[in-house]
XYZ file of C-alpha atoms in Angstrom:
721
model
C 150.823 140.658 109.540
C 150.699 136.902 110.113
C 148.586 135.215 107.410
C 148.266 132.085 109.583
C 146.057 134.117 111.910
C 143.353 134.737 109.298
C 139.914 133.921 110.759
C 138.137 131.042 109.039
C 134.940 129.092 109.545
C 132.709 132.150 109.368
C 129.101 131.609 110.442
C 126.063 133.842 110.153
C 123.142 132.658 112.276
C 125.075 129.400 112.802
C 125.206 128.844 109.027
C 128.534 128.107 107.361
C 126.891 128.810 103.985
C 124.299 131.543 104.669
C 124.205 132.406 100.972
C 122.272 129.173 100.355
C 119.202 130.428 102.224
C 117.747 133.644 103.640
C 118.206 135.316 107.022
C 115.074 136.626 108.713
C 116.635 137.936 111.915
C 116.970 141.726 111.744
C 120.048 141.444 113.969
C 121.906 138.345 112.836
C 124.679 136.775 114.887
C 128.202 136.286 113.565
C 130.915 133.817 114.525
C 134.325 132.641 113.341
C 137.258 130.382 114.154
C 140.211 132.085 115.837
C 143.428 130.810 114.272
C 146.784 130.937 116.008
C 149.337 128.134 116.198
C 150.960 129.687 119.280
C 150.109 127.980 122.570
C 147.361 129.485 124.712
C 146.092 131.783 121.954
C 143.195 133.998 122.935
C 141.411 136.643 120.956
C 141.708 140.052 122.600
C 139.762 142.122 120.081
C 137.968 141.927 116.743
C 136.687 144.154 113.986
C 133.680 143.279 111.848
C 132.770 145.036 108.619
C 129.327 144.557 107.085
C 128.770 146.068 103.645
C 125.995 146.364 101.107
C 128.201 145.011 98.301
C 131.431 143.105 97.840
C 133.251 146.015 96.198
C 132.847 148.166 99.304
C 134.000 145.294 101.480
C 137.039 144.733 99.248
C 137.984 148.360 99.959
C 137.553 147.794 103.718
C 134.416 149.899 103.809
C 131.695 148.739 106.178
C 128.882 151.017 105.085
C 126.361 149.014 107.139
C 128.481 148.315 110.214
C 132.055 148.870 111.286
C 132.421 147.499 114.800
C 135.659 149.492 115.195
C 139.218 148.473 115.787
C 141.138 148.723 119.064
C 143.357 151.748 119.669
C 146.881 150.620 120.662
C 147.368 153.957 122.430
C 144.518 153.338 124.845
C 143.478 150.670 127.296
C 141.768 148.002 125.266
C 138.218 146.939 125.889
C 138.425 143.171 126.012
C 136.603 141.544 123.096
C 137.093 137.790 123.488
C 133.778 136.926 121.805
C 134.160 134.926 118.608
C 130.661 133.428 118.645
C 127.161 134.869 118.512
C 128.288 138.471 118.056
C 125.063 140.402 117.424
C 124.842 142.778 114.479
C 124.862 146.391 115.707
C 124.889 148.536 112.580
C 122.441 150.412 110.389
C 119.062 148.674 109.974
C 119.254 145.881 107.426
C 116.680 145.840 104.653
C 114.449 142.910 103.755
C 115.184 141.014 100.530
C 118.701 142.387 100.174
C 122.250 141.067 99.844
C 124.986 141.845 102.367
C 128.526 140.666 102.965
C 130.855 140.718 105.944
C 134.354 139.917 107.083
C 136.299 139.998 110.312
C 139.842 140.372 111.612
C 141.152 139.665 115.091
C 143.888 140.702 117.490
C 145.545 138.136 119.705
C 147.757 140.862 121.157
C 148.473 144.540 120.545
C 150.686 143.855 117.527
C 149.346 140.402 116.656
C 146.692 141.422 114.142
C 145.261 138.917 111.690
C 144.508 139.531 108.020
C 140.892 140.019 107.122
C 138.929 136.822 106.681
C 137.560 135.896 103.309
C 134.182 137.598 102.827
C 130.912 135.829 103.486
C 127.653 136.752 101.773
C 124.148 136.489 103.177
C 120.701 137.334 101.876
C 117.792 138.626 103.906
C 114.217 137.483 103.616
C 111.349 139.267 105.307
C 113.146 140.606 108.380
C 111.636 140.415 111.832
C 112.669 141.149 115.394
C 111.231 137.766 116.399
C 112.937 134.390 116.695
C 113.186 132.959 113.166
C 116.144 130.574 112.924
C 117.234 129.864 109.335
C 117.752 126.496 107.749
C 119.126 125.217 104.461
C 117.206 123.845 101.509
C 117.882 120.178 100.829
C 120.670 119.091 98.475
C 120.800 116.371 95.845
C 123.973 114.371 95.252
C 124.585 111.983 92.361
C 126.076 108.620 93.334
C 127.633 106.264 90.803
C 127.191 102.481 91.003
C 129.820 100.400 92.771
C 128.596 97.267 90.958
C 126.871 97.086 87.598
C 125.967 93.636 86.285
C 124.231 92.631 83.029
C 122.057 89.656 83.961
C 120.654 89.356 80.418
C 120.266 91.469 77.307
C 117.603 93.675 78.900
C 118.120 93.086 82.645
C 120.740 94.862 84.773
C 121.509 94.812 88.480
C 122.967 97.913 90.136
C 124.474 98.273 93.615
C 125.126 101.834 94.772
C 127.162 100.700 97.786
C 124.959 102.269 100.442
C 121.278 102.750 100.989
C 120.071 106.320 100.634
C 116.866 108.298 100.287
C 116.354 109.387 96.720
C 115.503 108.106 93.281
C 117.384 107.077 90.134
C 118.366 108.964 87.010
C 118.691 106.889 83.840
C 120.011 107.903 80.430
C 118.556 105.739 77.637
C 119.245 105.849 73.900
C 116.297 103.794 72.696
C 115.379 102.630 69.225
C 111.676 102.568 70.166
C 109.097 103.511 72.757
C 109.060 101.015 75.612
C 108.151 100.419 79.255
C 110.924 99.492 81.688
C 110.452 97.864 85.077
C 112.600 99.637 87.690
C 112.935 97.688 90.944
C 114.268 99.466 94.047
C 115.105 97.782 97.338
C 117.177 97.620 100.511
C 117.533 93.835 100.879
C 119.109 91.204 98.648
C 117.810 87.762 97.780
C 120.938 86.287 96.273
C 124.034 88.009 94.915
C 122.332 89.909 92.084
C 118.637 89.964 92.977
C 116.584 92.327 95.128
C 114.399 90.683 97.740
C 110.900 91.471 96.498
C 109.216 90.344 99.726
C 111.558 91.685 102.436
C 108.872 91.829 105.131
C 108.107 94.427 107.786
C 109.084 97.940 106.786
C 112.094 96.912 104.725
C 111.627 98.643 101.420
C 110.958 97.242 97.973
C 108.856 98.458 95.080
C 108.650 98.227 91.318
C 107.918 101.364 89.303
C 107.203 101.404 85.584
C 109.201 103.879 83.531
C 108.011 104.795 80.060
C 110.881 105.563 77.702
C 110.607 107.247 74.346
C 112.458 106.605 71.136
C 115.706 108.530 70.993
C 118.237 109.654 73.544
C 116.665 110.953 76.761
C 117.459 111.166 80.467
C 114.730 110.164 82.912
C 114.279 110.752 86.625
C 112.162 108.030 88.188
C 109.086 109.442 89.935
C 108.503 107.851 93.329
C 104.821 107.559 94.309
C 103.795 108.888 97.717
C 103.077 106.436 100.525
C 99.962 107.050 102.689
C 101.797 105.602 105.700
C 104.515 108.289 105.758
C 102.572 111.263 104.412
C 99.923 111.467 107.145
C 98.948 114.420 109.327
C 102.019 114.199 111.591
C 104.535 113.274 108.891
C 107.106 115.665 107.466
C 106.440 115.960 103.755
C 109.112 116.455 101.144
C 109.435 120.108 100.052
C 107.107 121.163 97.247
C 110.042 122.262 95.106
C 111.710 118.856 95.521
C 110.657 115.305 94.731
C 109.479 112.224 96.587
C 112.220 109.843 97.749
C 112.587 106.189 98.642
C 115.247 104.383 100.679
C 117.163 101.918 98.500
C 120.620 100.582 97.834
C 119.898 98.250 94.930
C 118.226 98.773 91.588
C 117.194 96.330 88.872
C 116.011 97.390 85.429
C 114.108 94.886 83.342
C 112.945 95.294 79.739
C 115.215 98.164 78.766
C 115.329 98.455 74.946
C 118.928 99.769 74.962
C 122.075 98.340 76.464
C 122.862 100.403 79.569
C 126.325 101.085 80.971
C 127.518 102.080 84.404
C 127.682 105.712 83.253
C 123.986 105.740 82.343
C 122.618 105.219 85.877
C 122.899 107.396 88.964
C 121.361 107.331 92.410
C 119.974 110.804 93.191
C 120.451 111.155 96.951
C 118.583 113.828 98.910
C 120.050 115.086 102.178
C 120.617 118.148 104.301
C 123.961 119.848 103.518
C 126.627 117.666 105.111
C 130.418 117.919 105.198
C 131.673 114.331 104.934
C 135.199 115.492 105.862
C 134.320 117.455 109.000
C 135.093 114.459 111.217
C 137.448 111.504 111.046
C 137.902 108.559 113.380
C 140.057 105.463 113.343
C 141.296 103.083 115.994
C 142.997 99.781 116.621
C 139.617 98.002 116.473
C 138.285 97.115 113.027
C 134.826 96.494 114.467
C 134.755 99.894 116.166
C 135.859 101.580 112.944
C 133.049 99.892 111.024
C 130.523 100.834 113.714
C 131.701 104.426 113.456
C 131.336 104.431 109.663
C 127.779 103.055 109.904
C 126.670 105.654 112.446
C 128.491 108.569 110.818
C 126.821 107.840 107.480
C 123.450 107.468 109.213
C 123.623 111.132 110.255
C 123.737 112.191 106.614
C 121.398 109.598 105.138
C 118.510 110.219 107.542
C 118.486 114.010 107.018
C 116.553 113.582 103.765
C 113.474 115.668 104.616
C 115.063 118.572 106.475
C 114.056 117.375 109.960
C 115.174 114.500 112.145
C 112.490 111.867 111.634
C 111.982 108.358 112.964
C 112.726 106.675 109.657
C 110.819 105.950 106.483
C 107.839 104.110 107.947
C 106.243 107.214 109.516
C 108.610 110.133 108.800
C 107.535 111.729 112.071
C 109.909 113.649 114.356
C 110.087 112.154 117.864
C 111.894 113.821 120.741
C 114.040 110.896 121.911
C 115.018 110.049 118.352
C 115.959 113.689 117.808
C 118.043 113.797 121.009
C 120.228 110.921 119.811
C 120.327 112.319 116.277
C 121.283 115.782 117.556
C 124.285 114.583 119.557
C 125.483 112.367 116.719
C 125.094 115.123 114.149
C 126.969 117.654 116.325
C 129.893 115.226 116.524
C 129.957 114.629 112.769
C 129.473 118.075 111.264
C 129.796 121.727 112.264
C 126.078 122.089 111.678
C 123.449 123.136 114.220
C 120.456 124.396 112.269
C 118.868 121.027 111.475
C 118.904 120.025 115.139
C 117.468 123.380 116.188
C 114.761 123.290 113.539
C 113.659 119.832 114.653
C 113.874 120.580 118.359
C 111.870 123.786 118.101
C 109.247 122.075 115.936
C 108.808 119.392 118.592
C 108.306 121.922 121.394
C 104.966 122.887 119.899
C 104.213 119.609 118.078
C 105.049 117.001 120.719
C 104.489 113.261 120.627
C 102.866 110.974 123.169
C 105.472 109.494 125.569
C 105.854 111.235 128.930
C 109.644 111.098 128.728
C 109.732 112.641 125.265
C 108.593 116.009 126.690
C 111.563 115.880 129.064
C 113.890 115.173 126.139
C 112.827 118.537 124.701
C 114.556 120.173 127.662
C 117.644 118.039 127.152
C 117.774 119.006 123.468
C 117.497 122.674 124.403
C 120.433 122.198 126.779
C 122.504 120.547 124.031
C 121.648 123.415 121.677
C 122.862 125.991 124.205
C 125.899 123.991 125.358
C 127.216 123.232 121.874
C 126.496 126.636 120.275
C 126.744 129.077 123.170
C 123.697 130.853 121.708
C 120.933 131.786 124.179
C 118.380 132.885 121.582
C 116.488 129.586 121.444
C 116.268 129.027 125.205
C 115.279 132.666 125.687
C 112.450 132.402 123.171
C 111.130 129.072 124.479
C 111.914 129.537 128.165
C 108.293 129.254 129.368
C 107.689 126.219 127.158
C 110.833 124.532 128.440
C 109.789 125.274 132.007
C 106.513 123.469 131.333
C 108.358 120.614 129.596
C 110.106 119.753 132.872
C 106.644 118.387 133.807
C 106.807 120.078 137.204
C 103.034 120.442 136.838
C 102.803 116.691 137.512
C 104.719 116.884 140.803
C 103.511 115.571 144.128
C 104.421 117.315 147.350
C 107.690 115.351 147.569
C 108.701 116.508 144.058
C 108.292 113.198 142.223
C 106.046 113.344 139.172
C 103.218 111.077 138.075
C 100.636 111.095 135.313
C 98.024 110.757 138.066
C 98.382 114.537 138.310
C 97.880 115.221 134.610
C 95.402 118.046 133.986
C 94.155 119.969 130.981
C 96.274 122.945 132.028
C 99.405 120.779 131.975
C 98.465 119.412 128.541
C 97.991 122.936 127.265
C 101.302 124.142 128.732
C 103.247 121.364 126.988
C 101.265 121.788 123.735
C 99.779 118.304 123.765
C 96.634 119.547 122.077
C 95.185 119.916 118.598
C 97.214 118.201 115.912
C 99.378 116.100 118.222
C 96.495 114.974 120.442
C 94.381 114.076 117.414
C 97.095 111.763 116.110
C 97.996 110.240 119.482
C 94.455 109.508 120.648
C 95.556 107.358 123.585
C 97.103 110.411 125.220
C 100.314 110.833 127.175
C 101.788 107.702 128.741
C 105.136 106.441 129.971
C 107.215 104.516 127.444
C 110.506 103.443 129.171
C 111.588 101.571 126.020
C 110.261 100.559 122.619
C 109.215 98.005 121.564
C 107.715 96.916 124.872
C 109.486 93.538 124.796
C 112.778 95.417 125.277
C 111.873 96.749 128.745
C 113.789 94.081 130.713
C 110.644 93.164 132.627
C 110.063 96.762 133.741
C 107.279 97.247 136.286
C 105.218 100.151 134.920
C 104.259 101.955 138.126
C 102.426 105.266 138.507
C 105.590 106.875 139.910
C 108.119 105.733 137.331
C 111.880 105.785 138.020
C 112.904 106.392 134.396
C 110.504 109.321 134.115
C 111.641 110.845 137.405
C 115.332 110.457 136.596
C 114.801 112.415 133.377
C 112.653 114.912 135.296
C 115.597 115.605 137.616
C 117.956 116.057 134.681
C 115.509 118.490 133.062
C 115.288 120.526 136.278
C 119.085 120.823 136.370
C 118.974 122.120 132.789
C 116.454 124.784 133.802
C 118.849 125.969 136.507
C 121.428 126.578 133.780
C 118.906 128.273 131.464
C 117.691 130.594 134.206
C 121.242 131.562 135.159
C 122.195 132.191 131.512
C 119.154 134.455 131.103
C 119.672 136.324 134.367
C 116.620 134.822 136.086
C 118.137 134.389 139.519
C 114.954 133.575 141.422
C 113.971 130.957 138.869
C 117.417 129.384 139.104
C 117.063 129.157 142.884
C 113.605 127.584 142.590
C 114.739 124.954 140.081
C 117.874 124.179 142.078
C 115.799 123.564 145.203
C 113.264 121.521 143.222
C 116.032 119.348 141.722
C 117.471 118.737 145.193
C 114.028 117.751 146.499
C 113.493 115.307 143.622
C 116.916 113.748 144.156
C 116.205 113.264 147.850
C 112.763 111.771 147.211
C 114.231 109.521 144.524
C 116.760 108.145 147.016
C 114.100 107.621 149.669
C 111.345 106.080 147.549
C 112.930 104.649 144.405
C 116.021 102.900 145.777
C 116.045 99.383 147.244
C 117.546 99.623 150.734
C 118.788 96.019 150.604
C 120.263 95.713 147.097
C 121.224 99.378 146.696
C 119.662 99.327 143.220
C 117.042 101.560 141.658
C 113.597 99.986 141.590
C 111.292 100.475 138.620
C 108.818 102.634 140.494
C 107.273 103.420 143.824
C 106.100 100.199 145.453
C 107.865 97.946 142.943
C 110.036 95.031 143.953
C 111.800 94.854 140.574
C 114.983 96.533 139.340
C 115.237 96.620 135.556
C 118.299 97.715 133.620
C 116.386 100.806 132.489
C 115.635 102.119 135.975
C 119.320 101.930 136.868
C 120.902 103.294 133.709
C 118.600 106.312 133.492
C 119.187 107.085 137.162
C 122.947 106.746 136.700
C 123.033 108.849 133.525
C 120.798 111.533 135.081
C 122.774 111.886 138.308
C 120.196 110.750 140.871
C 121.969 107.680 142.243
C 123.371 108.458 145.726
C 127.167 108.309 145.813
C 127.172 105.351 148.191
C 125.068 103.305 145.744
C 126.934 104.054 142.521
C 129.298 101.073 142.625
C 126.440 98.592 143.059
C 124.378 100.219 140.333
C 127.351 100.172 137.950
C 127.994 96.498 138.688
C 124.329 95.722 137.976
C 124.374 97.665 134.698
C 127.490 95.770 133.615
C 125.810 92.460 134.428
C 122.777 93.191 132.254
C 124.666 94.130 129.101
C 122.463 95.465 126.320
C 119.141 94.155 127.653
C 117.330 97.014 125.959
C 116.527 98.487 122.567
C 118.858 100.423 120.290
C 117.209 103.611 121.612
C 118.147 102.927 125.231
C 121.685 101.960 124.190
C 122.291 105.736 124.207
C 121.614 105.870 127.947
C 123.492 102.643 128.643
C 126.631 104.149 127.125
C 126.025 107.569 128.710
C 125.658 105.892 132.108
C 128.795 103.755 131.756
C 130.941 106.651 130.561
C 129.537 108.896 133.306
C 130.588 106.239 135.831
C 134.082 105.863 134.339
C 133.339 102.327 133.123
C 134.952 102.826 129.722
C 136.057 99.227 129.300
C 132.486 97.994 129.687
C 131.210 100.641 127.276
C 133.844 99.607 124.717
C 132.830 95.956 125.035
C 129.275 96.933 124.059
C 130.429 99.161 121.200
C 132.524 96.332 119.755
C 130.249 93.394 120.607
C 129.343 91.018 117.772
C 126.248 89.249 119.125
C 122.664 89.880 118.090
C 122.378 93.041 120.217
C 125.191 94.909 118.558
C 126.028 97.335 115.793
C 128.382 94.737 114.341
C 125.360 92.467 113.895
C 123.643 95.213 111.880
C 126.694 95.521 109.622
C 128.021 91.988 109.199
C 124.931 89.802 109.678
C 121.960 91.937 108.634
C 123.852 93.874 105.970
C 122.410 97.331 106.494
C 124.369 100.508 105.701
C 122.131 102.796 107.802
C 121.423 102.101 111.474
C 118.434 99.881 112.183
C 115.369 100.682 114.265
C 115.953 97.526 116.341
C 118.821 95.143 116.922
C 117.224 92.552 114.650
C 114.035 91.864 112.699
C 113.251 89.155 115.235
C 112.913 91.756 117.978
C 110.762 94.168 115.948
C 109.297 92.520 112.854
C 108.026 95.812 111.408
C 111.287 97.700 111.892
C 112.758 99.865 109.177
C 116.391 99.964 108.119
C 116.971 103.714 108.360
C 116.562 104.868 111.951
C 118.966 107.421 113.431
C 118.004 106.460 116.989
C 120.016 103.307 116.326
C 123.193 105.340 115.750
C 124.146 106.290 119.317
C 127.888 105.628 118.714
C 128.020 108.638 116.369
C 127.815 110.861 119.427
C 129.257 108.591 122.100
C 132.510 107.583 120.419
C 133.609 111.261 120.352
C 132.083 112.287 123.697
C 132.471 109.064 125.681
C 135.323 106.956 124.314
C 137.444 109.933 123.239
C 136.006 112.119 125.992
C 135.497 115.386 124.068
C 132.705 117.393 125.682
C 131.937 121.095 126.164
C 132.351 122.213 129.768
C 131.223 125.757 129.051
C 128.643 126.845 126.464
C 129.996 127.175 122.950
C 133.066 125.042 123.776
C 134.712 127.948 125.559
C 136.150 125.230 127.772
C 136.536 121.626 126.629
C 136.733 118.422 128.619
C 139.215 115.871 127.276
C 138.612 112.627 129.175
C 139.408 109.550 127.062
C 138.261 106.186 128.373
C 140.198 103.829 126.086
C 139.326 100.516 127.666
C 141.484 97.908 125.929
C 142.093 99.945 122.750
C 145.763 100.329 121.968
C 145.275 103.511 119.946
C 142.656 105.827 118.499
C 142.604 109.139 116.638
C 139.686 111.517 116.114
C 139.096 114.961 114.648
C 135.663 116.283 115.573
C 134.114 119.661 114.759
C 132.970 122.280 117.254
C 131.492 125.711 116.791
C 134.977 127.150 117.594
C 136.885 124.857 115.256
C 138.028 121.253 115.176
C 139.378 119.378 118.189
C 141.796 116.513 117.652
C 142.475 113.814 120.238
C 144.725 110.812 119.722
C 146.199 108.335 122.148
C 148.517 105.344 122.373
C 147.742 103.001 125.199
C 149.456 100.031 126.790
C 146.790 98.933 129.285
C 148.176 98.947 132.801
C 151.548 100.330 131.674
C 151.373 103.684 129.893
C 149.047 106.225 128.326
C 150.209 108.799 125.781
C 147.741 111.523 124.770
C 147.995 114.264 122.152
C 145.424 117.016 121.699
C 144.940 119.943 119.331
C 142.619 122.703 120.536
C 141.385 125.650 118.460
C 142.146 129.202 119.532
C 139.965 130.916 122.098
C 139.467 127.700 124.068
C 140.940 125.967 127.069
C 140.685 122.401 128.304
C 140.437 120.252 131.387
C 142.292 117.005 130.724
C 141.731 113.824 132.717
C 144.369 111.110 132.486
C 143.962 107.507 133.717
C 145.255 106.711 137.193
C 147.400 103.776 136.038
C 149.130 101.863 138.848
C 150.913 104.891 140.206
C 150.373 106.622 143.532
C 151.814 109.941 142.376
C 149.450 112.259 140.430
C 152.247 113.334 138.092
C 151.587 113.936 134.399
C 154.256 114.711 131.820
C 152.779 117.721 129.982
C 154.656 118.884 126.892
C 157.794 117.234 128.269
C 157.527 118.760 131.766
C 156.497 117.108 135.023
C 153.223 118.571 136.267
C 151.494 117.719 139.518
C 147.929 116.804 138.633
C 144.947 116.576 140.944
C 143.553 113.233 142.038
C 139.834 112.984 141.413
C 137.547 109.985 141.179
C 137.674 110.060 137.354
C 141.480 110.106 137.189
C 144.352 112.590 137.315
C 143.241 116.079 136.314
C 145.348 118.732 134.613
C 143.347 121.924 134.238
C 143.618 125.235 132.373
C 145.299 123.802 129.272
C 145.346 126.465 126.575
C 144.803 126.162 122.850
C 147.294 124.574 120.473
C 149.010 121.192 120.452
C 149.863 119.451 123.718
C 151.106 116.032 124.809
C 150.382 114.225 128.072
C 151.902 111.025 129.440
C 151.389 108.788 132.444
C 153.145 105.572 133.341
C 152.592 102.777 135.797
C 154.998 102.552 138.678
C 156.989 105.376 140.214
C 158.013 108.567 138.388
């Protein structure tokens, strides 16, 4: 028995730590990582044991479920599934503890040891769709700077802003009242800015200390602005939080030390080590660190929210947050919880309803689990906004009816908060729209509508709804044709902002490019236009700018935006503004009321792994992986990113115009399609693991397909082989 084959990374209902919460699904789903260092390793069979206590499981007794082991003397029934394997044993009981383990066969004699056991607890079980989620965690953070400004005045820097409060240990000779100042912005080297403006945070809270040695947790008062009817409130068993990096304490009757003060940070469970990235660009590395940390810091209330000012989930924010979080941690429940909440509690922009469909697609593509799209299929169908379609397929709010509002759940609570009703947004704030002409038939809206229709084709096929798939496929084709006829400028070849408009904004063109509605013959002109406009948009739309450029193979231009240092850049946030969490806008000048903790400003968290390094799922649940690096001018880069099947590593060395060396590590039970740069070489030859392989010329580059799991190297050179 080969111990290196032991399954790891067990998941129950997509939870790595199911023992931290309760499972309410009467038939939970199990998954694991298939381990095998041999090339092209595939699982051929598995055996799951579920037991009512750990002692039974230790004796290999599955009194609740034994899925059975393969019989070497018979023809095997193929069991390649290592994800979303549905429980099929005796009925589980509510409010009980169970444990499970698994072993695998990667060949008749290649049996793994049993995995380590995993425990899960049931709540009130139901046959319905009740995805689990974790309770929030609290982490103590020590100061990185601790300065005595006077006998009773200290300044503390915790290194990064976070949502939480402070814990202070005081050994006082008397009762006293201490001023505790919390803030995000400095006003000098050792002073918090007490008038930071906009939604940058500062407040002073009085702390009463008693004589003697006591430890105090500062109580943060609630804020009416972010505890309204649409806001996500902190859990009742938790405490109110505040975003701050710096703390000053004035009037303390005892001399404090560094060991006496801690930042209590609240966040969703997050594995800081699940991902790593480094490259030859210091700026890019710093941008990555900012956006990676943003994924953890902004998870403070158990949903993806817009930041501290409102603490409201918004669909476009959640889309960016979801993709960044997937790339940074092997964690899917927070994204699903937020996405499913937004299906029935939507916000006001037209496009945001379409983003719900895109989030559902990401959920299915990254997890391979159909349960969410199956449960919400009718809602997602409505969220394509096909109810707004004209005869030619294009959609417009001119066709908005009460029945459409009801189908997309824009009623009750959401409608009461967003009294102005549904309307197109394009970008936010409005000054970032690049002069967009807001027409009734809007190009941005219709590009996203097409992309949502394509998602519904995939959902219908996955759920065995063949007629629906046919209808959505035909509808998507009709929209694409109408888009080309009515939303493209015949002279310039660019996308116009809307029907009847004479203006082509950056937004119209990037959304069309990213959503696949630009006719092939127009792509080069649209790409050239997008390059010429740079980042003439908000931090939100930077997601689509980068998606569009990477989709078009313009990696060098995408890299120049990722590593830019002007006002509209992530480097500006880091080096000039001084934030440690992504901003809501590029600069205070562009949105005076912006906050400093907005995950929609962290697009590189998802696009460095998926765009620059080119790691994307081609089949649901990463059964097949695309590896398509677009290095631009980088000389080297190295990333390890998590997937539901295990970590993928991609690293390259690059001499632009001369050579490209690529190394990949794929987990078991996967395969890959690798795309190498063309270089200046007519022959589509790639050196794969030291052997010459004839690749396939495609517009993206030279393709080598059907690469199995394990470690592989690929090389291409300029000139003749």
